[in-house]
Amino acid sequence: GVKYVILGHSERREYFAETSETVNKKMLKAFEHGLTPIMCCGETLTQREQGVTMDFIRQQVKVGFLGVTAEQTAVIAYEPIWAIGTGKTATTEQAQEVCKGIREYIAEIYDEATAEAIRIQYGGSVNAATAPELFVQPDIDGGLVGGAALKPDFGKIVNWK
């Protein structure tokens, strides 16, 4: 009954040395087995401060989608590593900027129609207070919620409208 699989989460990349190439292999395997991959991408605080966020995310997306056809449905989750479990969150503008860039990278790989159709989620410490502002952004199609899913106000995230 499993439909989705999360690939490339920052903790897998950090603690298990998963690379974008490894994530790509897992993406292709997920499709072979009828699963929809949710490919995570995100930068560290150092990368953000050095101004290489978009270059780093572009590499993760381009390599992660190598050999994936436009017909294969996948989800991308932007998770700024510096915002996971730290209580820090990207500003709405920062999250939108990166998600827009991800959509542009998908258009480079495939075309505009595929870029518009792909679901891009934001997953950097989404909570009931930040969800409404994040989810109305043109390039944020929802959230990949972690710890907040264990809290009583999780329903406020799900029913953010």
PDB file of C-alpha atoms in Angstrom:
ATOM      1  CA  GLY A   1       0.000   0.000   0.000  1.00  0.00           C
ATOM      2  CA  VAL A   2       3.016   2.346   0.020  1.00  0.00           C
ATOM      3  CA  LYS A   3       2.742   5.033  -2.664  1.00  0.00           C
ATOM      4  CA  TYR A   4       5.581   7.460  -1.886  1.00  0.00           C
ATOM      5  CA  VAL A   5       9.205   7.208  -0.794  1.00  0.00           C
ATOM      6  CA  ILE A   6      11.332  10.070   0.557  1.00  0.00           C
ATOM      7  CA  LEU A   7      14.785  10.137  -1.037  1.00  0.00           C
ATOM      8  CA  GLY A   8      17.792  12.354  -0.447  1.00  0.00           C
ATOM      9  CA  HIS A   9      16.739  13.699   2.932  1.00  0.00           C
ATOM     10  CA  SER A  10      19.536  15.744   4.467  1.00  0.00           C
ATOM     11  CA  GLU A  11      20.066  13.247   7.270  1.00  0.00           C
ATOM     12  CA  ARG A  12      20.549  10.418   4.750  1.00  0.00           C
ATOM     13  CA  ARG A  13      22.963  12.568   2.786  1.00  0.00           C
ATOM     14  CA  GLU A  14      24.886  13.586   5.911  1.00  0.00           C
ATOM     15  CA  TYR A  15      24.925  10.424   8.038  1.00  0.00           C
ATOM     16  CA  PHE A  16      24.922   7.801   5.280  1.00  0.00           C
ATOM     17  CA  ALA A  17      27.003   9.704   2.713  1.00  0.00           C
ATOM     18  CA  GLU A  18      24.255   9.605   0.094  1.00  0.00           C
ATOM     19  CA  THR A  19      25.132  11.669  -2.940  1.00  0.00           C
ATOM     20  CA  SER A  20      22.988  13.122  -5.688  1.00  0.00           C
ATOM     21  CA  GLU A  21      24.135  10.173  -7.816  1.00  0.00           C
ATOM     22  CA  THR A  22      22.891   7.724  -5.169  1.00  0.00           C
ATOM     23  CA  VAL A  23      19.599   9.594  -4.959  1.00  0.00           C
ATOM     24  CA  ASN A  24      19.278   9.355  -8.737  1.00  0.00           C
ATOM     25  CA  LYS A  25      19.741   5.574  -8.645  1.00  0.00           C
ATOM     26  CA  LYS A  26      17.082   5.337  -5.937  1.00  0.00           C
ATOM     27  CA  MET A  27      14.741   7.569  -7.955  1.00  0.00           C
ATOM     28  CA  LEU A  28      14.999   5.216 -10.934  1.00  0.00           C
ATOM     29  CA  LYS A  29      14.479   2.165  -8.663  1.00  0.00           C
ATOM     30  CA  ALA A  30      11.416   3.773  -7.072  1.00  0.00           C
ATOM     31  CA  PHE A  31       9.825   4.177 -10.508  1.00  0.00           C
ATOM     32  CA  GLU A  32      10.631   0.542 -11.341  1.00  0.00           C
ATOM     33  CA  HIS A  33       8.633  -0.509  -8.294  1.00  0.00           C
ATOM     34  CA  GLY A  34       5.666   1.807  -8.865  1.00  0.00           C
ATOM     35  CA  LEU A  35       6.559   4.293  -6.143  1.00  0.00           C
ATOM     36  CA  THR A  36       6.442   8.066  -6.425  1.00  0.00           C
ATOM     37  CA  PRO A  37       9.716   9.518  -5.152  1.00  0.00           C
ATOM     38  CA  ILE A  38       9.789  12.658  -3.039  1.00  0.00           C
ATOM     39  CA  MET A  39      13.281  13.952  -3.728  1.00  0.00           C
ATOM     40  CA  CYS A  40      14.631  16.255  -1.036  1.00  0.00           C
ATOM     41  CA  CYS A  41      17.113  18.989  -1.758  1.00  0.00           C
ATOM     42  CA  GLY A  42      18.514  21.749   0.396  1.00  0.00           C
ATOM     43  CA  GLU A  43      21.537  23.734   1.416  1.00  0.00           C
ATOM     44  CA  THR A  44      23.503  24.183   4.629  1.00  0.00           C
ATOM     45  CA  LEU A  45      23.758  27.520   6.425  1.00  0.00           C
ATOM     46  CA  THR A  46      27.343  27.880   5.172  1.00  0.00           C
ATOM     47  CA  GLN A  47      26.241  27.364   1.568  1.00  0.00           C
ATOM     48  CA  ARG A  48      23.478  29.955   2.006  1.00  0.00           C
ATOM     49  CA  GLU A  49      25.888  32.454   3.560  1.00  0.00           C
ATOM     50  CA  GLN A  50      28.386  31.866   0.731  1.00  0.00           C
ATOM     51  CA  GLY A  51      25.702  32.655  -1.856  1.00  0.00           C
ATOM     52  CA  VAL A  52      25.786  29.256  -3.567  1.00  0.00           C
ATOM     53  CA  THR A  53      22.284  28.079  -2.624  1.00  0.00           C
ATOM     54  CA  MET A  54      20.870  28.128  -6.141  1.00  0.00           C
ATOM     55  CA  ASP A  55      23.958  26.508  -7.694  1.00  0.00           C
ATOM     56  CA  PHE A  56      23.860  23.727  -5.107  1.00  0.00           C
ATOM     57  CA  ILE A  57      20.112  23.101  -5.487  1.00  0.00           C
ATOM     58  CA  ARG A  58      20.430  23.123  -9.288  1.00  0.00           C
ATOM     59  CA  GLN A  59      23.078  20.397  -9.094  1.00  0.00           C
ATOM     60  CA  GLN A  60      20.932  18.280  -6.759  1.00  0.00           C
ATOM     61  CA  VAL A  61      17.904  18.563  -9.056  1.00  0.00           C
ATOM     62  CA  LYS A  62      19.766  18.046 -12.336  1.00  0.00           C
ATOM     63  CA  VAL A  63      21.645  14.973 -11.104  1.00  0.00           C
ATOM     64  CA  GLY A  64      18.669  13.605  -9.175  1.00  0.00           C
ATOM     65  CA  PHE A  65      16.485  13.648 -12.308  1.00  0.00           C
ATOM     66  CA  LEU A  66      19.069  12.191 -14.708  1.00  0.00           C
ATOM     67  CA  GLY A  67      17.334   9.512 -16.780  1.00  0.00           C
ATOM     68  CA  VAL A  68      13.891  10.329 -15.385  1.00  0.00           C
ATOM     69  CA  THR A  69      11.310  10.930 -18.103  1.00  0.00           C
ATOM     70  CA  ALA A  70       8.773  13.754 -18.083  1.00  0.00           C
ATOM     71  CA  GLU A  71       6.015  11.148 -17.793  1.00  0.00           C
ATOM     72  CA  GLN A  72       7.376   9.765 -14.522  1.00  0.00           C
ATOM     73  CA  THR A  73       5.691  11.603 -11.686  1.00  0.00           C
ATOM     74  CA  ALA A  74       7.918  12.787  -8.864  1.00  0.00           C
ATOM     75  CA  VAL A  75       7.702  15.334  -6.068  1.00  0.00           C
ATOM     76  CA  ILE A  76      10.492  17.665  -4.979  1.00  0.00           C
ATOM     77  CA  ALA A  77      10.804  18.867  -1.395  1.00  0.00           C
ATOM     78  CA  TYR A  78      12.970  21.896  -0.687  1.00  0.00           C
ATOM     79  CA  GLU A  79      14.308  21.515   2.822  1.00  0.00           C
ATOM     80  CA  PRO A  80      16.897  24.086   3.820  1.00  0.00           C
ATOM     81  CA  ILE A  81      19.120  22.013   6.095  1.00  0.00           C
ATOM     82  CA  TRP A  82      19.719  24.982   8.356  1.00  0.00           C
ATOM     83  CA  ALA A  83      15.961  25.152   9.103  1.00  0.00           C
ATOM     84  CA  ILE A  84      15.318  21.525  10.044  1.00  0.00           C
ATOM     85  CA  GLY A  85      14.721  21.062  13.735  1.00  0.00           C
ATOM     86  CA  THR A  86      16.515  24.283  14.610  1.00  0.00           C
ATOM     87  CA  GLY A  87      13.450  26.434  15.116  1.00  0.00           C
ATOM     88  CA  LYS A  88      14.756  28.658  12.299  1.00  0.00           C
ATOM     89  CA  THR A  89      12.702  28.926   9.167  1.00  0.00           C
ATOM     90  CA  ALA A  90      13.438  30.399   5.808  1.00  0.00           C
ATOM     91  CA  THR A  91      11.488  33.542   5.156  1.00  0.00           C
ATOM     92  CA  THR A  92       8.547  33.127   2.826  1.00  0.00           C
ATOM     93  CA  GLU A  93      10.542  35.036   0.224  1.00  0.00           C
ATOM     94  CA  GLN A  94      13.558  32.710   0.570  1.00  0.00           C
ATOM     95  CA  ALA A  95      11.393  29.596   0.302  1.00  0.00           C
ATOM     96  CA  GLN A  96       9.539  30.946  -2.742  1.00  0.00           C
ATOM     97  CA  GLU A  97      12.787  32.008  -4.427  1.00  0.00           C
ATOM     98  CA  VAL A  98      14.293  28.518  -4.166  1.00  0.00           C
ATOM     99  CA  CYS A  99      11.076  26.714  -5.130  1.00  0.00           C
ATOM    100  CA  LYS A 100      10.779  28.994  -8.163  1.00  0.00           C
ATOM    101  CA  GLY A 101      14.378  28.135  -9.077  1.00  0.00           C
ATOM    102  CA  ILE A 102      13.611  24.428  -8.763  1.00  0.00           C
ATOM    103  CA  ARG A 103      10.668  24.845 -11.139  1.00  0.00           C
ATOM    104  CA  GLU A 104      12.973  26.649 -13.583  1.00  0.00           C
ATOM    105  CA  TYR A 105      15.491  23.787 -13.390  1.00  0.00           C
ATOM    106  CA  ILE A 106      12.752  21.267 -14.179  1.00  0.00           C
ATOM    107  CA  ALA A 107      11.823  23.416 -17.203  1.00  0.00           C
ATOM    108  CA  GLU A 108      15.484  23.277 -18.319  1.00  0.00           C
ATOM    109  CA  ILE A 109      15.476  19.482 -18.057  1.00  0.00           C
ATOM    110  CA  TYR A 110      12.054  18.936 -19.639  1.00  0.00           C
ATOM    111  CA  ASP A 111       9.727  21.798 -20.610  1.00  0.00           C
ATOM    112  CA  GLU A 112       7.412  24.439 -19.137  1.00  0.00           C
ATOM    113  CA  ALA A 113       4.405  22.101 -18.969  1.00  0.00           C
ATOM    114  CA  THR A 114       6.346  19.547 -16.920  1.00  0.00           C
ATOM    115  CA  ALA A 115       7.693  22.316 -14.699  1.00  0.00           C
ATOM    116  CA  GLU A 116       4.180  23.603 -14.038  1.00  0.00           C
ATOM    117  CA  ALA A 117       2.849  20.103 -13.339  1.00  0.00           C
ATOM    118  CA  ILE A 118       5.507  18.989 -10.846  1.00  0.00           C
ATOM    119  CA  ARG A 119       4.654  19.306  -7.162  1.00  0.00           C
ATOM    120  CA  ILE A 120       7.236  21.259  -5.167  1.00  0.00           C
ATOM    121  CA  GLN A 121       6.903  21.184  -1.403  1.00  0.00           C
ATOM    122  CA  TYR A 122       8.579  23.215   1.298  1.00  0.00           C
ATOM    123  CA  GLY A 123       9.848  21.321   4.305  1.00  0.00           C
ATOM    124  CA  GLY A 124      11.851  23.620   6.547  1.00  0.00           C
ATOM    125  CA  SER A 125      10.150  23.541   9.939  1.00  0.00           C
ATOM    126  CA  VAL A 126       6.638  24.101   8.593  1.00  0.00           C
ATOM    127  CA  ASN A 127       4.199  24.798  11.413  1.00  0.00           C
ATOM    128  CA  ALA A 128       0.634  26.018  11.888  1.00  0.00           C
ATOM    129  CA  ALA A 129       1.758  29.650  11.984  1.00  0.00           C
ATOM    130  CA  THR A 130       3.909  29.577   8.828  1.00  0.00           C
ATOM    131  CA  ALA A 131       1.866  27.217   6.633  1.00  0.00           C
ATOM    132  CA  PRO A 132      -0.758  29.703   5.367  1.00  0.00           C
ATOM    133  CA  GLU A 133       1.800  32.252   4.185  1.00  0.00           C
ATOM    134  CA  LEU A 134       4.049  29.609   2.612  1.00  0.00           C
ATOM    135  CA  PHE A 135       1.312  27.637   0.862  1.00  0.00           C
ATOM    136  CA  VAL A 136      -0.128  30.608  -1.035  1.00  0.00           C
ATOM    137  CA  GLN A 137       3.177  31.200  -2.822  1.00  0.00           C
ATOM    138  CA  PRO A 138       3.012  30.463  -6.565  1.00  0.00           C
ATOM    139  CA  ASP A 139       5.796  27.869  -6.527  1.00  0.00           C
ATOM    140  CA  ILE A 140       5.113  26.152  -3.180  1.00  0.00           C
ATOM    141  CA  ASP A 141       2.570  23.375  -3.675  1.00  0.00           C
ATOM    142  CA  GLY A 142       2.412  22.161  -0.083  1.00  0.00           C
ATOM    143  CA  GLY A 143       4.600  21.022   2.748  1.00  0.00           C
ATOM    144  CA  LEU A 144       6.701  18.073   3.745  1.00  0.00           C
ATOM    145  CA  VAL A 145       5.941  18.177   7.450  1.00  0.00           C
ATOM    146  CA  GLY A 146       8.146  16.470  10.007  1.00  0.00           C
ATOM    147  CA  GLY A 147       8.019  17.119  13.737  1.00  0.00           C
ATOM    148  CA  ALA A 148       4.981  19.382  13.501  1.00  0.00           C
ATOM    149  CA  ALA A 149       2.937  16.345  12.426  1.00  0.00           C
ATOM    150  CA  LEU A 150       3.270  15.083  16.006  1.00  0.00           C
ATOM    151  CA  LYS A 151       1.791  18.212  17.567  1.00  0.00           C
ATOM    152  CA  PRO A 152      -1.877  18.849  18.389  1.00  0.00           C
ATOM    153  CA  ASP A 153      -2.152  21.740  15.918  1.00  0.00           C
ATOM    154  CA  PHE A 154      -1.100  19.580  12.933  1.00  0.00           C
ATOM    155  CA  GLY A 155      -4.699  19.845  11.717  1.00  0.00           C
ATOM    156  CA  LYS A 156      -4.164  23.581  11.289  1.00  0.00           C
ATOM    157  CA  ILE A 157      -1.381  22.838   8.802  1.00  0.00           C
ATOM    158  CA  VAL A 158      -3.501  20.334   6.891  1.00  0.00           C
ATOM    159  CA  ASN A 159      -6.505  22.683   6.872  1.00  0.00           C
ATOM    160  CA  TRP A 160      -4.513  25.876   6.383  1.00  0.00           C
ATOM    161  CA  LYS A 161      -7.112  27.564   4.136  1.00  0.00           C
TER     162      LYS A 161
END
